[in-house]
mmCIF file of C-alpha atoms and ligand atoms in Angstrom:
data_model
loop_
_atom_site.group_PDB
_atom_site.id
_atom_site.type_symbol
_atom_site.label_atom_id
_atom_site.label_comp_id
_atom_site.label_asym_id
_atom_site.label_seq_id
_atom_site.Cartn_x
_atom_site.Cartn_y
_atom_site.Cartn_z
ATOM 1 C CA MET A 1 14.437 4.328 32.634
ATOM 2 C CA ALA A 2 14.058 0.550 32.227
ATOM 3 C CA HIS A 3 14.442 0.280 28.487
ATOM 4 C CA ARG A 4 17.904 2.387 28.952
ATOM 5 C CA HIS A 5 19.061 -0.358 31.156
ATOM 6 C CA ALA A 6 17.830 -2.992 28.745
ATOM 7 C CA LEU A 7 19.764 -1.733 25.975
ATOM 8 C CA ALA A 8 22.764 -1.365 28.142
ATOM 9 C CA ALA A 9 22.445 -4.838 29.074
ATOM 10 C CA LEU A 10 21.967 -5.912 25.747
ATOM 11 C CA ALA A 11 25.183 -4.080 24.241
ATOM 12 C CA ALA A 12 27.055 -5.787 26.824
ATOM 13 C CA PHE A 13 25.896 -8.961 26.459
ATOM 14 C CA ALA A 14 26.096 -8.366 22.455
ATOM 15 C CA THR A 15 29.844 -7.322 22.591
ATOM 16 C CA ALA A 16 31.302 -9.954 25.244
ATOM 17 C CA GLY A 17 33.549 -12.160 23.522
ATOM 18 C CA LEU A 18 33.545 -9.965 20.552
ATOM 19 C CA VAL A 19 36.751 -8.196 21.338
ATOM 20 C CA LEU A 20 40.412 -9.009 20.956
ATOM 21 C CA THR A 21 39.648 -11.018 17.433
ATOM 22 C CA ALA A 22 41.789 -10.028 14.814
ATOM 23 C CA VAL A 23 40.384 -7.878 12.043
ATOM 24 C CA PRO A 24 40.589 -9.588 8.723
ATOM 25 C CA ALA A 25 40.994 -7.119 5.157
ATOM 26 C CA SER A 26 37.846 -6.226 3.994
ATOM 27 C CA ALA A 27 36.548 -7.539 0.486
ATOM 28 C CA ASP A 28 36.738 -3.786 -0.816
ATOM 29 C CA GLY A 29 40.526 -3.929 -0.846
ATOM 30 C CA GLY A 30 41.030 -2.922 2.967
ATOM 31 C CA ARG A 31 39.669 0.513 2.597
ATOM 32 C CA ARG A 32 37.985 -0.093 5.878
ATOM 33 C CA PRO A 33 38.052 -2.869 8.557
ATOM 34 C CA ALA A 34 35.948 -5.799 7.891
ATOM 35 C CA LYS A 35 33.644 -5.981 10.870
ATOM 36 C CA THR A 36 30.863 -8.259 11.215
ATOM 37 C CA LEU A 37 27.343 -7.202 11.163
ATOM 38 C CA GLY A 38 27.055 -8.461 14.700
ATOM 39 C CA GLU A 39 29.940 -6.083 15.890
ATOM 40 C CA LEU A 40 28.642 -3.028 13.810
ATOM 41 C CA ALA A 41 25.378 -3.377 15.310
ATOM 42 C CA ALA A 42 26.738 -3.783 18.816
ATOM 43 C CA ALA A 43 28.548 -0.660 18.501
ATOM 44 C CA LYS A 44 25.319 0.890 18.147
ATOM 45 C CA ASP A 45 23.619 -0.843 20.980
ATOM 46 C CA ARG A 46 21.745 -3.140 18.880
ATOM 47 C CA TYR A 47 21.780 -6.553 17.737
ATOM 48 C CA PHE A 48 21.735 -7.857 14.244
ATOM 49 C CA GLY A 49 20.633 -11.730 14.080
ATOM 50 C CA ALA A 50 19.688 -14.462 11.890
ATOM 51 C CA ALA A 51 17.348 -17.393 12.779
ATOM 52 C CA THR A 52 18.269 -20.874 12.439
ATOM 53 C CA ASP A 53 16.594 -24.592 12.572
ATOM 54 C CA VAL A 54 18.764 -27.155 14.317
ATOM 55 C CA VAL A 55 19.401 -29.119 11.318
ATOM 56 C CA GLY A 56 21.289 -26.321 9.629
ATOM 57 C CA LEU A 57 23.762 -26.134 12.896
ATOM 58 C CA ALA A 58 25.010 -29.502 11.660
ATOM 59 C CA ASP A 59 26.161 -27.651 8.496
ATOM 60 C CA ALA A 60 29.651 -26.685 9.960
ATOM 61 C CA GLU A 61 30.376 -23.740 7.397
ATOM 62 C CA TYR A 62 26.895 -22.312 7.855
ATOM 63 C CA ALA A 63 27.213 -22.607 11.646
ATOM 64 C CA ARG A 64 30.475 -21.018 11.367
ATOM 65 C CA GLN A 65 29.331 -18.401 9.503
ATOM 66 C CA LEU A 66 26.089 -17.801 11.656
ATOM 67 C CA ALA A 67 28.193 -17.563 14.808
ATOM 68 C CA HIS A 68 30.873 -15.524 13.224
ATOM 69 C CA GLU A 69 28.839 -12.751 11.566
ATOM 70 C CA PHE A 70 25.812 -12.276 13.699
ATOM 71 C CA ASN A 71 25.173 -11.420 17.543
ATOM 72 C CA SER A 72 21.861 -12.760 18.130
ATOM 73 C CA THR A 73 19.805 -15.694 16.916
ATOM 74 C CA THR A 74 16.416 -17.500 17.409
ATOM 75 C CA ALA A 75 14.951 -20.576 16.599
ATOM 76 C CA GLY A 76 13.004 -20.947 13.550
ATOM 77 C CA ASN A 77 10.734 -23.930 14.566
ATOM 78 C CA GLU A 78 12.070 -25.464 17.769
ATOM 79 C CA LEU A 79 10.355 -23.579 20.542
ATOM 80 C CA LYS A 80 6.919 -23.586 19.069
ATOM 81 C CA TRP A 81 4.265 -25.570 20.865
ATOM 82 C CA TYR A 82 4.342 -28.793 18.402
ATOM 83 C CA ALA A 83 7.890 -29.227 19.464
ATOM 84 C CA THR A 84 8.037 -28.240 23.235
ATOM 85 C CA GLU A 85 4.706 -29.925 24.467
ATOM 86 C CA PRO A 86 4.012 -32.611 21.790
ATOM 87 C CA GLN A 87 1.785 -34.514 24.292
ATOM 88 C CA GLN A 88 -0.179 -32.942 26.826
ATOM 89 C CA GLY A 89 1.889 -31.851 30.124
ATOM 90 C CA VAL A 90 4.926 -33.630 28.305
ATOM 91 C CA PHE A 91 7.757 -30.967 27.591
ATOM 92 C CA ASP A 92 10.625 -31.864 25.161
ATOM 93 C CA PHE A 93 13.036 -28.818 25.187
ATOM 94 C CA THR A 94 15.743 -31.026 23.656
ATOM 95 C CA LEU A 95 15.792 -29.292 20.310
ATOM 96 C CA GLY A 96 15.471 -25.754 21.576
ATOM 97 C CA ASP A 97 18.324 -26.300 24.129
ATOM 98 C CA GLN A 98 20.568 -27.132 21.151
ATOM 99 C CA VAL A 99 19.867 -23.740 19.584
ATOM 100 C CA VAL A 100 20.046 -21.764 22.995
ATOM 101 C CA HIS A 101 23.357 -23.626 23.800
ATOM 102 C CA PHE A 102 24.794 -22.653 20.239
ATOM 103 C CA ALA A 103 23.572 -18.800 21.169
ATOM 104 C CA ARG A 104 25.093 -18.799 24.540
ATOM 105 C CA LYS A 105 28.363 -20.588 23.343
ATOM 106 C CA ASN A 106 28.984 -17.838 20.737
ATOM 107 C CA ASN A 107 27.710 -14.731 22.890
ATOM 108 C CA MET A 108 24.691 -14.333 21.079
ATOM 109 C CA VAL A 109 21.370 -12.508 22.277
ATOM 110 C CA PHE A 110 18.709 -15.190 22.310
ATOM 111 C CA ARG A 111 15.151 -14.306 21.024
ATOM 112 C CA GLY A 112 12.430 -16.913 22.013
ATOM 113 C CA HIS A 113 10.001 -17.779 19.266
ATOM 114 C CA THR A 114 7.301 -18.302 19.984
ATOM 115 C CA LEU A 115 4.702 -19.200 22.814
ATOM 116 C CA MET A 116 1.542 -18.806 21.156
ATOM 117 C CA TRP A 117 0.627 -19.364 17.700
ATOM 118 C CA HIS A 118 -2.323 -20.621 15.661
ATOM 119 C CA ASN A 119 -0.032 -22.718 13.315
ATOM 120 C CA GLN A 120 2.345 -25.637 14.334
ATOM 121 C CA LEU A 121 0.104 -26.559 17.259
ATOM 122 C CA PRO A 122 0.127 -30.287 18.379
ATOM 123 C CA ASP A 123 -2.876 -32.198 17.555
ATOM 124 C CA TRP A 124 -3.770 -33.110 20.864
ATOM 125 C CA LEU A 125 -4.468 -29.344 21.571
ATOM 126 C CA THR A 126 -6.093 -28.560 18.052
ATOM 127 C CA ASN A 127 -8.294 -31.741 18.368
ATOM 128 C CA GLY A 128 -9.463 -31.439 22.123
ATOM 129 C CA ALA A 129 -12.997 -29.885 22.999
ATOM 130 C CA TRP A 130 -11.788 -27.664 25.630
ATOM 131 C CA THR A 131 -13.922 -25.281 28.295
ATOM 132 C CA ALA A 132 -12.631 -22.088 28.878
ATOM 133 C CA ASP A 133 -11.319 -23.005 31.972
ATOM 134 C CA GLN A 134 -9.281 -26.227 30.712
ATOM 135 C CA LEU A 135 -7.806 -24.168 28.020
ATOM 136 C CA ARG A 136 -6.866 -21.597 30.231
ATOM 137 C CA ALA A 137 -4.945 -23.874 32.537
ATOM 138 C CA ILE A 138 -3.460 -25.540 29.290
ATOM 139 C CA LEU A 139 -2.011 -22.308 28.174
ATOM 140 C CA LYS A 140 -0.886 -21.037 31.459
ATOM 141 C CA ASN A 141 1.196 -24.089 32.033
ATOM 142 C CA HIS A 142 2.777 -24.036 28.667
ATOM 143 C CA ILE A 143 3.746 -20.600 28.918
ATOM 144 C CA THR A 144 4.985 -21.127 32.542
ATOM 145 C CA GLN A 145 6.824 -24.394 31.943
ATOM 146 C CA GLU A 146 8.366 -23.200 28.532
ATOM 147 C CA VAL A 147 9.528 -19.363 30.038
ATOM 148 C CA ARG A 148 10.712 -20.930 33.215
ATOM 149 C CA HIS A 149 13.069 -23.454 31.365
ATOM 150 C CA TYR A 150 14.850 -20.621 29.714
ATOM 151 C CA ARG A 151 14.670 -18.267 32.372
ATOM 152 C CA GLY A 152 17.842 -16.097 32.230
ATOM 153 C CA LYS A 153 18.532 -17.462 28.597
ATOM 154 C CA ALA A 154 16.208 -15.868 26.721
ATOM 155 C CA TYR A 155 16.435 -12.084 26.075
ATOM 156 C CA SER A 156 12.915 -11.661 24.636
ATOM 157 C CA TRP A 157 9.988 -13.937 23.727
ATOM 158 C CA ASP A 158 7.344 -13.507 21.037
ATOM 159 C CA VAL A 159 4.537 -14.169 23.595
ATOM 160 C CA VAL A 160 1.739 -13.978 21.335
ATOM 161 C CA ASN A 161 2.158 -14.445 17.308
ATOM 162 C CA GLU A 162 0.176 -13.224 14.456
ATOM 163 C CA PRO A 163 -3.486 -12.748 16.725
ATOM 164 C CA PHE A 164 -5.024 -10.385 14.102
ATOM 165 C CA ASN A 165 -6.473 -10.513 10.597
ATOM 166 C CA GLU A 166 -5.418 -8.329 7.839
ATOM 167 C CA ASP A 167 -8.106 -5.949 8.520
ATOM 168 C CA GLY A 168 -7.268 -5.374 12.193
ATOM 169 C CA THR A 169 -9.901 -7.861 13.693
ATOM 170 C CA TYR A 170 -9.101 -10.641 16.031
ATOM 171 C CA ARG A 171 -7.863 -14.030 14.012
ATOM 172 C CA ASP A 172 -10.280 -16.825 14.729
ATOM 173 C CA THR A 173 -7.973 -19.218 16.516
ATOM 174 C CA ILE A 174 -8.451 -21.983 18.897
ATOM 175 C CA PHE A 175 -7.536 -19.136 21.672
ATOM 176 C CA TYR A 176 -9.751 -16.408 20.549
ATOM 177 C CA ARG A 177 -12.624 -18.645 20.042
ATOM 178 C CA ILE A 178 -12.726 -20.146 23.476
ATOM 179 C CA LEU A 179 -11.200 -17.476 25.661
ATOM 180 C CA GLY A 180 -11.904 -14.360 24.006
ATOM 181 C CA PRO A 181 -9.485 -11.386 23.493
ATOM 182 C CA GLY A 182 -8.229 -11.428 27.172
ATOM 183 C CA TYR A 183 -6.194 -14.541 26.366
ATOM 184 C CA ILE A 184 -3.362 -11.927 25.304
ATOM 185 C CA ALA A 185 -3.033 -10.049 28.549
ATOM 186 C CA ASP A 186 -3.189 -13.135 30.250
ATOM 187 C CA ALA A 187 -0.365 -14.749 28.266
ATOM 188 C CA PHE A 188 1.819 -11.719 29.117
ATOM 189 C CA ARG A 189 1.022 -11.948 32.721
ATOM 190 C CA TRP A 190 1.779 -15.502 32.842
ATOM 191 C CA ALA A 191 5.285 -15.000 30.977
ATOM 192 C CA HIS A 192 6.164 -12.216 33.111
ATOM 193 C CA GLU A 193 5.841 -14.172 36.070
ATOM 194 C CA ALA A 194 7.845 -16.996 34.662
ATOM 195 C CA ASP A 195 10.836 -14.568 33.789
ATOM 196 C CA PRO A 196 10.512 -11.080 35.024
ATOM 197 C CA HIS A 197 13.415 -9.932 33.200
ATOM 198 C CA ALA A 198 12.462 -11.359 29.495
ATOM 199 C CA LYS A 199 11.100 -8.852 27.071
ATOM 200 C CA LEU A 200 7.765 -9.685 26.058
ATOM 201 C CA TYR A 201 6.735 -8.996 22.497
ATOM 202 C CA LEU A 202 3.578 -9.499 20.221
ATOM 203 C CA ASN A 203 4.750 -10.164 16.679
ATOM 204 C CA ASP A 204 3.202 -10.086 13.108
ATOM 205 C CA TYR A 205 3.680 -9.794 9.511
ATOM 206 C CA ASN A 206 2.301 -7.080 7.136
ATOM 207 C CA VAL A 207 2.479 -4.536 9.863
ATOM 208 C CA GLU A 208 5.600 -2.838 8.869
ATOM 209 C CA TYR A 209 3.651 0.054 7.194
ATOM 210 C CA ILE A 210 0.856 2.078 8.579
ATOM 211 C CA GLY A 211 -2.494 0.490 7.855
ATOM 212 C CA PRO A 212 -5.462 -1.184 9.677
ATOM 213 C CA LYS A 213 -3.519 -4.279 10.870
ATOM 214 C CA SER A 214 -0.714 -2.030 12.442
ATOM 215 C CA ASP A 215 -3.122 0.330 13.601
ATOM 216 C CA ALA A 216 -4.989 -2.586 15.487
ATOM 217 C CA TYR A 217 -1.640 -3.335 17.151
ATOM 218 C CA HIS A 218 -0.874 0.115 18.146
ATOM 219 C CA ALA A 219 -4.140 0.355 19.841
ATOM 220 C CA LEU A 220 -3.882 -2.906 21.536
ATOM 221 C CA VAL A 221 -0.312 -2.134 22.809
ATOM 222 C CA LYS A 222 -1.905 1.108 24.178
ATOM 223 C CA SER A 223 -4.645 -0.306 25.804
ATOM 224 C CA LEU A 224 -2.270 -3.288 27.391
ATOM 225 C CA LYS A 225 -0.109 -0.563 28.702
ATOM 226 C CA ALA A 226 -2.847 1.182 30.333
ATOM 227 C CA GLU A 227 -3.979 -1.991 31.932
ATOM 228 C CA GLY A 228 -0.298 -2.228 33.399
ATOM 229 C CA VAL A 229 -0.002 -5.591 31.445
ATOM 230 C CA PRO A 230 3.683 -6.510 31.099
ATOM 231 C CA ILE A 231 4.264 -5.767 27.365
ATOM 232 C CA HIS A 232 7.676 -4.638 26.369
ATOM 233 C CA GLY A 233 7.953 -4.859 22.596
ATOM 234 C CA MET A 234 6.240 -4.795 19.119
ATOM 235 C CA GLY A 235 7.978 -7.488 16.754
ATOM 236 C CA PHE A 236 7.545 -6.329 13.025
ATOM 237 C CA GLN A 237 8.359 -9.551 11.076
ATOM 238 C CA GLY A 238 9.403 -8.030 7.744
ATOM 239 C CA HIS A 239 8.585 -10.832 5.409
ATOM 240 C CA LEU A 240 9.015 -8.327 2.248
ATOM 241 C CA ALA A 241 8.752 -9.030 -1.253
ATOM 242 C CA LEU A 242 10.108 -6.707 -4.162
ATOM 243 C CA GLN A 243 6.800 -7.175 -6.280
ATOM 244 C CA TYR A 244 4.641 -5.481 -3.428
ATOM 245 C CA GLY A 245 6.764 -2.497 -2.942
ATOM 246 C CA TYR A 246 8.916 -1.105 -0.101
ATOM 247 C CA PRO A 247 6.894 -0.164 3.087
ATOM 248 C CA THR A 248 7.828 3.290 2.886
ATOM 249 C CA THR A 249 6.111 4.195 6.353
ATOM 250 C CA LEU A 250 8.398 1.746 8.332
ATOM 251 C CA GLN A 251 10.420 4.190 10.349
ATOM 252 C CA GLU A 252 7.324 6.504 11.102
ATOM 253 C CA ASN A 253 5.377 3.338 12.061
ATOM 254 C CA LEU A 254 8.303 2.070 14.329
ATOM 255 C CA GLN A 255 8.551 5.322 16.026
ATOM 256 C CA ARG A 256 4.713 5.508 16.908
ATOM 257 C CA PHE A 257 5.141 2.222 18.712
ATOM 258 C CA ALA A 258 8.279 3.332 20.499
ATOM 259 C CA ASP A 259 6.412 6.297 21.399
ATOM 260 C CA LEU A 260 3.755 4.171 23.539
ATOM 261 C CA GLY A 261 6.736 3.036 25.678
ATOM 262 C CA VAL A 262 7.771 -0.192 24.359
ATOM 263 C CA ASP A 263 10.770 -1.631 22.372
ATOM 264 C CA VAL A 264 10.533 -2.369 18.616
ATOM 265 C CA ALA A 265 12.419 -4.923 16.669
ATOM 266 C CA ILE A 266 12.451 -6.270 13.118
ATOM 267 C CA THR A 267 12.153 -9.916 14.088
ATOM 268 C CA GLU A 268 11.936 -12.187 10.804
ATOM 269 C CA LEU A 269 13.358 -10.029 7.980
ATOM 270 C CA ASP A 270 13.554 -11.478 4.589
ATOM 271 C CA ILE A 271 13.023 -9.784 1.023
ATOM 272 C CA ARG A 272 11.909 -12.416 -1.658
ATOM 273 C CA MET A 273 11.619 -11.795 -5.445
ATOM 274 C CA LEU A 274 10.033 -13.782 -8.348
ATOM 275 C CA LEU A 275 12.975 -15.872 -9.679
ATOM 276 C CA PRO A 276 15.233 -15.553 -11.563
ATOM 277 C CA ALA A 277 17.307 -13.218 -9.457
ATOM 278 C CA THR A 278 18.702 -10.443 -11.900
ATOM 279 C CA ASP A 279 21.657 -8.085 -10.859
ATOM 280 C CA ASP A 280 18.847 -5.395 -10.983
ATOM 281 C CA LYS A 281 16.495 -7.221 -8.425
ATOM 282 C CA LEU A 282 19.483 -7.926 -6.239
ATOM 283 C CA ALA A 283 20.448 -4.197 -6.408
ATOM 284 C CA THR A 284 16.847 -3.263 -5.395
ATOM 285 C CA GLN A 285 16.883 -5.837 -2.440
ATOM 286 C CA ALA A 286 19.966 -4.689 -1.069
ATOM 287 C CA LYS A 287 18.637 -1.074 -1.137
ATOM 288 C CA TRP A 288 15.665 -2.321 0.731
ATOM 289 C CA TYR A 289 17.752 -4.245 3.379
ATOM 290 C CA ALA A 290 19.791 -1.110 3.832
ATOM 291 C CA ASP A 291 16.485 1.027 4.066
ATOM 292 C CA VAL A 292 15.136 -1.307 6.744
ATOM 293 C CA THR A 293 18.560 -1.276 8.749
ATOM 294 C CA LYS A 294 18.459 2.438 8.661
ATOM 295 C CA ALA A 295 15.051 2.804 9.606
ATOM 296 C CA CYS A 296 15.861 0.914 12.759
ATOM 297 C CA LEU A 297 18.741 2.802 13.696
ATOM 298 C CA ALA A 298 16.821 5.893 13.421
ATOM 299 C CA VAL A 299 14.408 4.871 16.031
ATOM 300 C CA ARG A 300 16.243 4.883 19.546
ATOM 301 C CA ARG A 301 13.785 1.987 20.897
ATOM 302 C CA CYS A 302 14.412 -0.228 17.682
ATOM 303 C CA VAL A 303 16.757 -2.812 19.474
ATOM 304 C CA GLY A 304 17.655 -4.755 16.625
ATOM 305 C CA ILE A 305 16.917 -6.877 13.656
ATOM 306 C CA THR A 306 16.626 -10.623 12.929
ATOM 307 C CA LEU A 307 16.706 -12.218 9.509
ATOM 308 C CA TRP A 308 14.794 -15.230 8.827
ATOM 309 C CA GLY A 309 17.667 -17.446 8.352
ATOM 310 C CA HIS A 310 20.763 -15.483 6.641
ATOM 311 C CA THR A 311 21.367 -17.836 3.636
ATOM 312 C CA ASP A 312 19.160 -18.692 0.526
ATOM 313 C CA LYS A 313 20.287 -22.383 1.190
ATOM 314 C CA TYR A 314 17.973 -23.200 4.053
ATOM 315 C CA SER A 315 15.075 -20.150 3.313
ATOM 316 C CA TRP A 316 11.373 -21.131 4.003
ATOM 317 C CA ILE A 317 10.396 -19.156 0.908
ATOM 318 C CA PRO A 318 10.786 -21.511 -2.149
ATOM 319 C CA ALA A 319 8.562 -24.064 -0.456
ATOM 320 C CA PHE A 320 5.741 -21.773 0.720
ATOM 321 C CA PHE A 321 6.050 -19.282 -2.447
ATOM 322 C CA PRO A 322 6.572 -21.580 -5.357
ATOM 323 C CA GLY A 323 8.610 -19.350 -8.265
ATOM 324 C CA GLU A 324 10.058 -16.949 -5.507
ATOM 325 C CA GLY A 325 13.340 -16.839 -3.391
ATOM 326 C CA ALA A 326 16.926 -15.536 -3.033
ATOM 327 C CA ALA A 327 15.364 -13.502 -0.284
ATOM 328 C CA LEU A 328 18.455 -13.570 2.122
ATOM 329 C CA PRO A 329 21.778 -11.518 2.263
ATOM 330 C CA TYR A 330 23.786 -14.744 1.512
ATOM 331 C CA ASP A 331 23.184 -16.913 -1.505
ATOM 332 C CA GLU A 332 22.817 -21.060 -1.612
ATOM 333 C CA ASN A 333 26.581 -21.192 -1.477
ATOM 334 C CA LEU A 334 27.061 -19.048 1.240
ATOM 335 C CA ASN A 335 28.430 -16.317 -0.301
ATOM 336 C CA PRO A 336 27.425 -12.743 0.324
ATOM 337 C CA LYS A 337 25.290 -10.838 -1.919
ATOM 338 C CA PRO A 338 24.912 -6.971 -2.490
ATOM 339 C CA ALA A 339 22.331 -7.032 0.269
ATOM 340 C CA TYR A 340 24.961 -8.013 2.589
ATOM 341 C CA TYR A 341 27.460 -5.129 1.749
ATOM 342 C CA ALA A 342 24.448 -2.918 1.800
ATOM 343 C CA ILE A 343 23.387 -3.691 5.437
ATOM 344 C CA ARG A 344 27.189 -3.395 6.486
ATOM 345 C CA ASP A 345 27.240 0.087 4.927
ATOM 346 C CA ALA A 346 24.002 1.152 6.520
ATOM 347 C CA LEU A 347 25.345 -0.285 9.979
ATOM 348 C CA SER A 348 28.623 1.525 9.442
ATOM 349 C CA GLN A 349 27.237 5.039 8.835
HETATM 350 O O1 G3I B 1 9.802 -31.404 10.513
HETATM 351 C C1 G3I B 1 9.196 -32.028 9.203
HETATM 352 C C2 G3I B 1 10.017 -33.189 8.757
HETATM 353 O O2 G3I B 1 9.920 -34.154 9.477
HETATM 354 C C3 G3I B 1 9.156 -33.180 7.374
HETATM 355 O O3 G3I B 1 10.115 -34.252 6.726
HETATM 356 C C4 G3I B 1 9.226 -32.163 6.292
HETATM 357 C C5 G3I B 1 8.366 -32.348 5.010
HETATM 358 O O4 G3I B 1 7.641 -31.180 4.703
HETATM 359 O O5 G3I B 1 8.597 -31.062 7.038
HETATM 360 C C6 G3I B 1 9.148 -30.801 8.396
HETATM 361 O O6 G3I B 1 8.482 -29.685 9.019
HETATM 362 C C7 G3I B 1 8.428 -28.709 8.493
HETATM 363 C C8 G3I B 1 8.942 -27.536 9.509
HETATM 364 O O7 G3I B 1 8.975 -26.040 9.142
HETATM 365 C C9 G3I B 1 10.388 -27.727 10.001
HETATM 366 O O8 G3I B 1 11.004 -27.704 8.697
HETATM 367 C C10 G3I B 1 6.992 -28.156 7.937
HETATM 368 O O9 G3I B 1 6.428 -28.890 6.712
HETATM 369 C C11 G3I B 1 6.929 -26.617 7.720
HETATM 370 O O10 G3I B 1 5.609 -26.366 7.428
HETATM 371 C C12 G3I B 1 7.681 -25.681 8.606
HETATM 372 O O11 G3I B 1 7.607 -24.294 8.180
HETATM 373 C C13 G3I B 1 7.792 -23.140 9.134
HETATM 374 C C14 G3I B 1 6.842 -22.597 9.153
HETATM 375 O O12 G3I B 1 6.958 -21.484 9.772
HETATM 376 C C15 G3I B 1 5.341 -23.335 9.309
HETATM 377 O O13 G3I B 1 4.330 -22.065 9.278
HETATM 378 C C16 G3I B 1 9.292 -22.756 8.606
HETATM 379 O O14 G3I B 1 10.331 -23.602 8.800
HETATM 380 C C17 G3I B 1 9.304 -21.401 9.377
HETATM 381 O O15 G3I B 1 10.355 -20.656 9.038
HETATM 382 C C18 G3I B 1 8.245 -20.368 9.397
HETATM 383 O O16 G3I B 1 8.495 -19.565 10.307
HETATM 384 C C19 G3I B 1 7.182 -18.661 10.439
HETATM 385 C C20 G3I B 1 7.552 -17.753 11.813
HETATM 386 O O17 G3I B 1 7.322 -18.963 12.641
HETATM 387 C C21 G3I B 1 6.414 -16.942 11.882
HETATM 388 N N1 G3I B 1 6.235 -15.855 10.988
HETATM 389 C C22 G3I B 1 5.948 -16.329 9.609
HETATM 390 C C23 G3I B 1 7.254 -17.418 9.493
HETATM 391 C C24 G3I B 1 7.336 -17.887 8.000
HETATM 392 O O18 G3I B 1 6.084 -18.639 7.675
#
């Protein structure tokens, strides 16, 4: 079946270049080989990745760590519409190319994020008074140009990001308002035409557990599959917060999407907490990271996990949630936290 081939190709891609490296002594006194998260995930036919922004890549120690420890990455902002088509019909892939180049140079699986989102749109698009025909043509051109530019270089694309409200109704975006719900199927078809090998995903937050929002995605994926729309995956962002509790239905939820015949992936994992971080909170966070990892490993079609950045040094959290942070497995000094070791243990089982 197609997805088996995809996983095999993914594994080959992910492990290429990871052989013949000396295995350093581990931090726990050498009782087990200190394999990287990427190596451990690859041994299970999966990727373990972390998003990056292009500015971070100028930080040599950060970039070295990202390349060494992870076998996948994605661009945190550089492939969004405002960055890639800043003026109508004028495309700029300069920054995105830098992240893709970094990924290729380091044999990392590259996820494309994102072709359509209601945030970070260019002003020319949001300020225009478009007819449906005009907006459809703009959308088709945007998707075609971007996916074609990265054809063969992007393993997957988040084609449509966050199209639903919390209650599972369609979000009132410029696309939905002018084009109606059919814009989603159109976007997947255009992306597929531009790169028939890329895995095409829906992607959202607060869908890790079974509830109205994930139910709506489940129904949508089912109907898109029934219509023959080329959709291949469901992305669960995984922006979790200790104060809201662990999504205990995660594994069951991943499985019910896999049962529809699509891949699933954790696409933007971070686990924030109210500051200050204490040993207790960091221990709970470590358990959650391990539990998410185990949930993915337990579902055959869960192809991988992407952290939304790997270090607290560059996390988006403090700017968006004042008083919260410490969300990633490496601290602000790039040192591994308990979460790092917990993920490593989970991947080793
Ligand atoms: O580039 C400008 C810079 O010139 C300016 O000086 C600076 C001052 O604020 O802002 C910079 O832009 C920021 C941009 O990130 C690049 O760093 C924006 O203000 C900021 O809003 C933007 O935040 C991004 C956010 O999406 C926007 O909603 C985060 O970095 C990015 O991590 C975050 O990622 C999203 C995913 O795409 C979708 N899922 C949720 C996730 C978290 O919000």
